[in-house]
């Protein structure tokens, strides 16, 4: 019997086998959850359908989180298969690429700021609004954040502000839904080589620096994030809400790497 047996989970954000959402789906399937997925657009449809099939799921729906109509349609369709929903995973983040490379004041724009906050933060509460009628006592929502929400990481720029907004979103949603027994949490993951990380200037250097300085002396994997997500989404975490859990090899507790090994 797995940690998530009998649980119905909707996973938003699978784009490739390197996705954090993919790692989460792997852990969830292993722990016995029944899975449903959304994909951002037709380009990702066949890939996500193939992934869903390997986890025994036929439930996949298109959803660009910029569209209230597409979000609403996900839950209308999902409700034809499931009476209610136990778990929602929000693994979506985006800012226009030009915002994430260069001096924050120089590269940040009003349009880029709006898009980053809409797609990376508003979309989390938008999913909760869409799922409102299907959630129940014991339901759990989980999102993915990054250290850039609280500290300055070179080039992360407006995504740091969007993640700060997302982390406040976790707390306000937890307070808003707590009386109904619905929990809302986040995982602040260390850097991982995914599609969202590709094309980022000096990402490789950042990964190496993280592995050097983190107490565990290595980077984390999507499997490790998946396992922490399974715990936080399970009844074993029934007392935890409004919390952001670091899964980063301990990097966030350090001020400076060991000056000599
Ligand atoms: N990779 C890292 O280093 C890292 C570290 C900490 C947190 N995160 C966060 O983890 C989450 C997942 O990112 P990832 O690293 O797995 O990369 P990824 O590229 O695999 O996943 C990002 C997902 O966001 C989706 N997305 C983007 N815009 C969308 C839109 N308008 N509508 C619907 N979906 C949209 C993409 O389709 C993709 O599935 C993001 O929130 C990211 O900020 C990533
Ligand atoms: C770590 C790290 C990441 C990974 N991470 C934590 C993220 O949250 C990914 C954020 C992200 C959001 N939007 C886009 C992209 C990445 C690249 C492709 C694109 O067009 N838009 O992204 C960085 C960007 C700059 C500096 C560090 C990082």
XYZ file of C-alpha atoms and ligand atoms in Angstrom:
333
model
C 0.000 0.000 0.000
C 1.585 3.291 -1.114
C 1.565 6.639 0.665
C -0.870 7.975 -1.946
C -3.060 4.940 -2.641
C -6.632 5.986 -3.403
C -5.580 9.598 -4.043
C -6.547 11.395 -7.296
C -3.889 13.899 -8.371
C -3.885 16.502 -11.158
C -0.362 17.379 -12.298
C 0.136 20.674 -14.186
C 3.572 21.233 -15.739
C 4.952 18.087 -17.375
C 6.899 19.130 -20.513
C 9.702 16.539 -20.751
C 11.131 13.576 -18.877
C 13.458 16.076 -17.156
C 10.534 18.124 -15.782
C 10.160 18.394 -12.002
C 6.494 17.508 -12.620
C 7.699 14.298 -14.308
C 9.682 13.365 -11.198
C 6.626 14.130 -9.091
C 4.415 11.942 -11.326
C 6.924 9.067 -11.038
C 6.844 9.221 -7.219
C 3.063 9.616 -7.179
C 2.505 6.597 -9.449
C 4.887 4.507 -7.319
C 2.966 5.536 -4.181
C -0.331 4.425 -5.742
C -1.939 7.715 -6.818
C -4.348 7.923 -9.776
C -3.036 10.650 -12.112
C -4.430 13.280 -14.502
C -2.350 15.779 -16.482
C -2.589 19.063 -18.346
C -0.293 20.120 -21.184
C 0.399 23.709 -22.214
C -0.409 23.364 -25.926
C -0.811 20.906 -28.823
C 2.980 20.824 -29.269
C 3.209 18.917 -25.935
C -0.009 16.889 -26.299
C 1.319 13.637 -27.769
C 4.329 13.605 -25.438
C 2.198 14.121 -22.319
C -0.352 11.531 -23.515
C 2.510 9.038 -23.888
C 3.803 9.830 -20.385
C 0.272 9.562 -18.924
C -0.160 6.172 -20.602
C 3.017 4.828 -18.992
C 1.480 5.697 -15.601
C -1.839 4.076 -16.503
C -3.662 7.375 -17.040
C -5.922 8.357 -19.934
C -6.755 11.750 -18.389
C -4.900 14.548 -20.210
C -6.263 18.037 -20.936
C -4.962 21.145 -22.705
C -4.339 24.107 -20.425
C -2.524 27.360 -21.052
C -2.739 28.815 -17.524
C -3.025 32.318 -19.046
C -6.575 31.353 -20.030
C -9.370 31.275 -17.440
C -11.506 29.450 -20.001
C -8.950 26.659 -20.482
C -8.511 26.302 -16.700
C -12.302 26.096 -16.232
C -12.554 23.531 -19.024
C -9.942 21.281 -17.364
C -12.122 20.851 -14.292
C -15.366 20.558 -16.284
C -13.794 17.676 -18.238
C -12.066 16.154 -15.194
C -15.374 16.176 -13.296
C -16.774 13.774 -15.914
C -14.256 11.179 -14.650
C -13.648 12.141 -10.989
C -16.230 13.314 -8.405
C -13.508 15.079 -6.469
C -9.787 15.848 -6.482
C -7.339 15.063 -3.672
C -4.098 16.632 -4.941
C -3.119 19.433 -7.337
C 0.520 19.918 -8.383
C 1.398 23.316 -9.888
C 4.808 23.048 -11.579
C 4.582 26.011 -13.932
C 6.836 29.048 -14.155
C 7.603 31.460 -16.967
C 8.974 34.893 -17.788
C 9.966 36.093 -21.277
C 13.573 34.942 -21.813
C 14.967 38.460 -22.226
C 13.919 39.274 -18.616
C 16.280 36.596 -17.273
C 19.590 37.674 -18.661
C 21.339 40.852 -17.623
C 21.017 43.679 -15.150
C 17.610 43.564 -13.397
C 16.857 47.269 -13.716
C 17.972 47.334 -17.357
C 16.148 44.206 -18.633
C 12.883 44.312 -16.656
C 9.781 45.527 -18.525
C 6.142 46.174 -17.513
C 4.939 43.471 -19.933
C 7.543 40.933 -18.751
C 6.729 41.685 -15.110
C 3.013 41.130 -15.735
C 3.544 37.892 -17.657
C 5.952 36.484 -15.043
C 3.483 37.146 -12.212
C 0.448 35.964 -14.175
C 1.953 32.640 -15.320
C 4.164 31.911 -12.293
C 1.974 33.063 -9.405
C -1.623 33.991 -10.289
C -2.021 30.636 -12.087
C -1.710 28.812 -8.737
C -4.745 30.492 -7.149
C -6.511 30.305 -10.537
C -6.200 26.491 -10.391
C -7.575 26.505 -6.840
C -10.557 28.597 -8.025
C -11.200 26.170 -10.908
C -10.947 23.127 -8.610
C -12.970 24.782 -5.828
C -16.040 22.524 -6.119
C -13.989 19.320 -6.541
C -11.714 19.860 -3.527
C -12.743 18.544 -0.110
C -11.533 17.989 3.479
C -8.034 16.512 3.131
C -7.280 17.909 -0.336
C -3.763 19.279 -0.856
C -2.245 21.806 -3.291
C 1.503 22.070 -3.917
C 3.646 24.455 -5.975
C 7.353 24.795 -6.839
C 9.381 27.833 -5.782
C 13.056 28.790 -5.820
C 15.552 30.492 -3.473
C 15.404 33.507 -5.787
C 12.145 34.390 -4.022
C 14.143 35.473 -0.951
C 17.743 36.017 -2.088
C 19.236 37.706 -5.117
C 20.543 35.227 -7.682
C 22.206 36.782 -10.696
C 19.884 36.871 -13.770
C 16.858 35.362 -11.977
C 15.554 38.946 -11.924
C 11.748 39.344 -12.210
C 11.253 35.583 -11.654
C 12.449 36.231 -8.094
C 9.646 38.714 -7.606
C 7.144 36.267 -9.125
C 8.358 33.493 -6.788
C 8.075 35.846 -3.802
C 4.489 36.466 -4.905
C 3.959 32.683 -5.285
C 5.259 32.027 -1.753
C 2.891 34.657 -0.321
C 0.171 33.002 -2.440
C 0.887 29.690 -0.624
C 0.315 31.413 2.727
C -2.842 33.339 1.727
C -4.357 30.274 0.016
C -3.548 28.136 3.096
C -5.322 30.674 5.306
C -8.250 30.930 2.880
C -8.841 27.160 2.531
C -7.634 25.846 5.901
C -11.041 25.893 7.600
C -12.232 23.411 4.929
C -9.293 21.107 5.736
C -7.564 21.918 2.439
C -3.765 22.267 2.723
C -1.503 24.464 0.542
C 2.301 24.131 0.520
C 5.375 24.734 -1.621
C 8.730 23.123 -2.292
C 11.732 25.404 -2.885
C 13.899 23.193 -5.079
C 17.591 23.552 -5.829
C 18.620 24.182 -9.448
C 17.922 21.241 -11.784
C 18.716 20.933 -15.500
C 15.222 21.060 -17.054
C 13.765 22.729 -20.139
C 13.003 25.827 -18.008
C 16.700 25.938 -17.151
C 17.925 25.565 -20.727
C 19.200 28.705 -22.387
C 19.906 30.332 -19.041
C 23.248 32.092 -19.079
C 25.887 30.255 -16.981
C 23.349 27.712 -15.700
C 26.057 25.040 -15.745
C 28.307 27.228 -13.584
C 25.424 27.758 -11.167
C 24.782 23.996 -10.906
C 28.470 23.406 -10.203
C 28.608 26.186 -7.578
C 25.516 24.771 -5.877
C 26.968 21.257 -5.767
C 30.239 22.618 -4.363
C 28.653 24.712 -1.613
C 25.598 22.636 -0.598
C 26.067 20.636 2.645
C 25.225 17.448 0.679
C 27.930 18.490 -1.855
C 25.703 17.711 -4.843
C 22.651 18.923 -6.783
C 19.182 17.501 -6.132
C 17.155 15.427 -8.619
C 13.553 15.515 -9.822
C 13.101 12.130 -8.057
C 14.079 13.721 -4.730
C 11.671 16.612 -5.292
C 9.024 14.030 -6.281
C 9.492 12.095 -3.042
C 9.196 15.251 -0.912
C 6.100 16.229 -2.926
C 4.566 12.792 -2.277
C 5.074 13.234 1.471
C 3.699 16.824 1.538
C 0.685 15.762 -0.559
C -0.011 12.684 1.619
C -1.966 12.299 4.857
C 1.413 11.953 6.624
C 1.674 15.753 6.237
C -1.870 16.371 7.522
C -0.584 18.959 10.032
C 1.453 20.982 7.487
C 0.007 23.936 5.559
C 1.257 27.334 4.380
C 4.800 25.965 4.406
C 7.657 26.213 1.885
C 9.987 23.191 2.239
C 13.546 23.400 0.878
C 14.688 20.433 -1.203
C 18.108 21.816 -2.190
C 20.809 19.740 -0.494
C 20.876 22.345 2.275
C 22.280 25.100 0.032
C 19.969 27.720 1.532
C 21.464 27.384 5.052
C 24.998 28.310 3.937
C 26.499 31.768 3.719
C 29.685 30.787 1.942
C 31.221 27.498 0.787
C 34.033 25.967 2.857
C 37.008 28.147 2.038
C 39.257 25.115 1.765
C 38.338 21.399 1.815
N 14.641 23.676 -12.789
C 14.971 24.369 -11.703
O 16.144 24.678 -11.444
C 13.894 24.807 -10.738
C 14.250 25.050 -9.399
C 13.243 25.485 -8.507
C 11.944 25.664 -8.959
N 11.643 25.413 -10.262
C 10.236 25.571 -10.678
O 9.706 24.273 -10.984
C 8.578 24.444 -11.839
C 8.700 23.465 -13.012
O 9.768 23.871 -13.843
P 10.835 22.790 -14.409
O 12.189 23.190 -13.931
O 10.314 21.416 -14.186
O 10.871 23.107 -15.967
P 9.924 22.596 -17.148
O 10.224 23.495 -18.296
O 10.054 21.124 -17.328
O 8.458 22.885 -16.589
C 7.886 24.155 -16.718
C 6.456 23.899 -17.144
O 5.742 25.143 -17.184
C 4.818 25.009 -18.253
N 4.294 26.311 -18.661
C 4.983 27.455 -18.959
N 4.122 28.420 -19.335
C 2.866 27.880 -19.277
C 1.572 28.358 -19.551
N 1.363 29.611 -19.992
N 0.530 27.499 -19.368
C 0.722 26.230 -18.944
N 1.929 25.706 -18.669
C 2.982 26.542 -18.839
C 5.633 24.341 -19.357
O 4.778 23.781 -20.338
C 6.359 23.262 -18.543
O 5.569 22.097 -18.482
C 8.567 25.923 -12.261
O 7.664 26.615 -11.425
C 9.977 26.383 -11.922
O 10.003 27.779 -11.650
C 12.572 24.978 -11.165
C 18.123 28.362 -11.261
C 17.523 29.182 -12.390
C 16.424 28.848 -13.181
C 15.559 27.634 -13.057
N 14.429 28.056 -12.218
C 14.652 28.106 -10.772
C 13.231 28.511 -12.711
O 12.366 28.887 -11.944
C 12.975 28.578 -14.203
C 12.398 29.954 -14.485
C 12.242 30.287 -15.928
C 11.149 31.072 -16.249
N 10.952 31.496 -17.510
C 11.786 31.125 -18.505
C 12.900 30.319 -18.231
C 13.139 29.891 -16.917
C 13.838 29.988 -19.348
C 13.101 29.908 -20.656
C 12.179 31.090 -20.851
O 11.964 31.577 -21.970
N 11.536 31.583 -19.777
O 16.117 29.807 -14.078
C 17.076 30.793 -13.918
C 17.225 31.997 -14.608
C 18.282 32.834 -14.245
C 19.164 32.487 -13.199
C 19.015 31.291 -12.508
C 17.950 30.434 -12.877
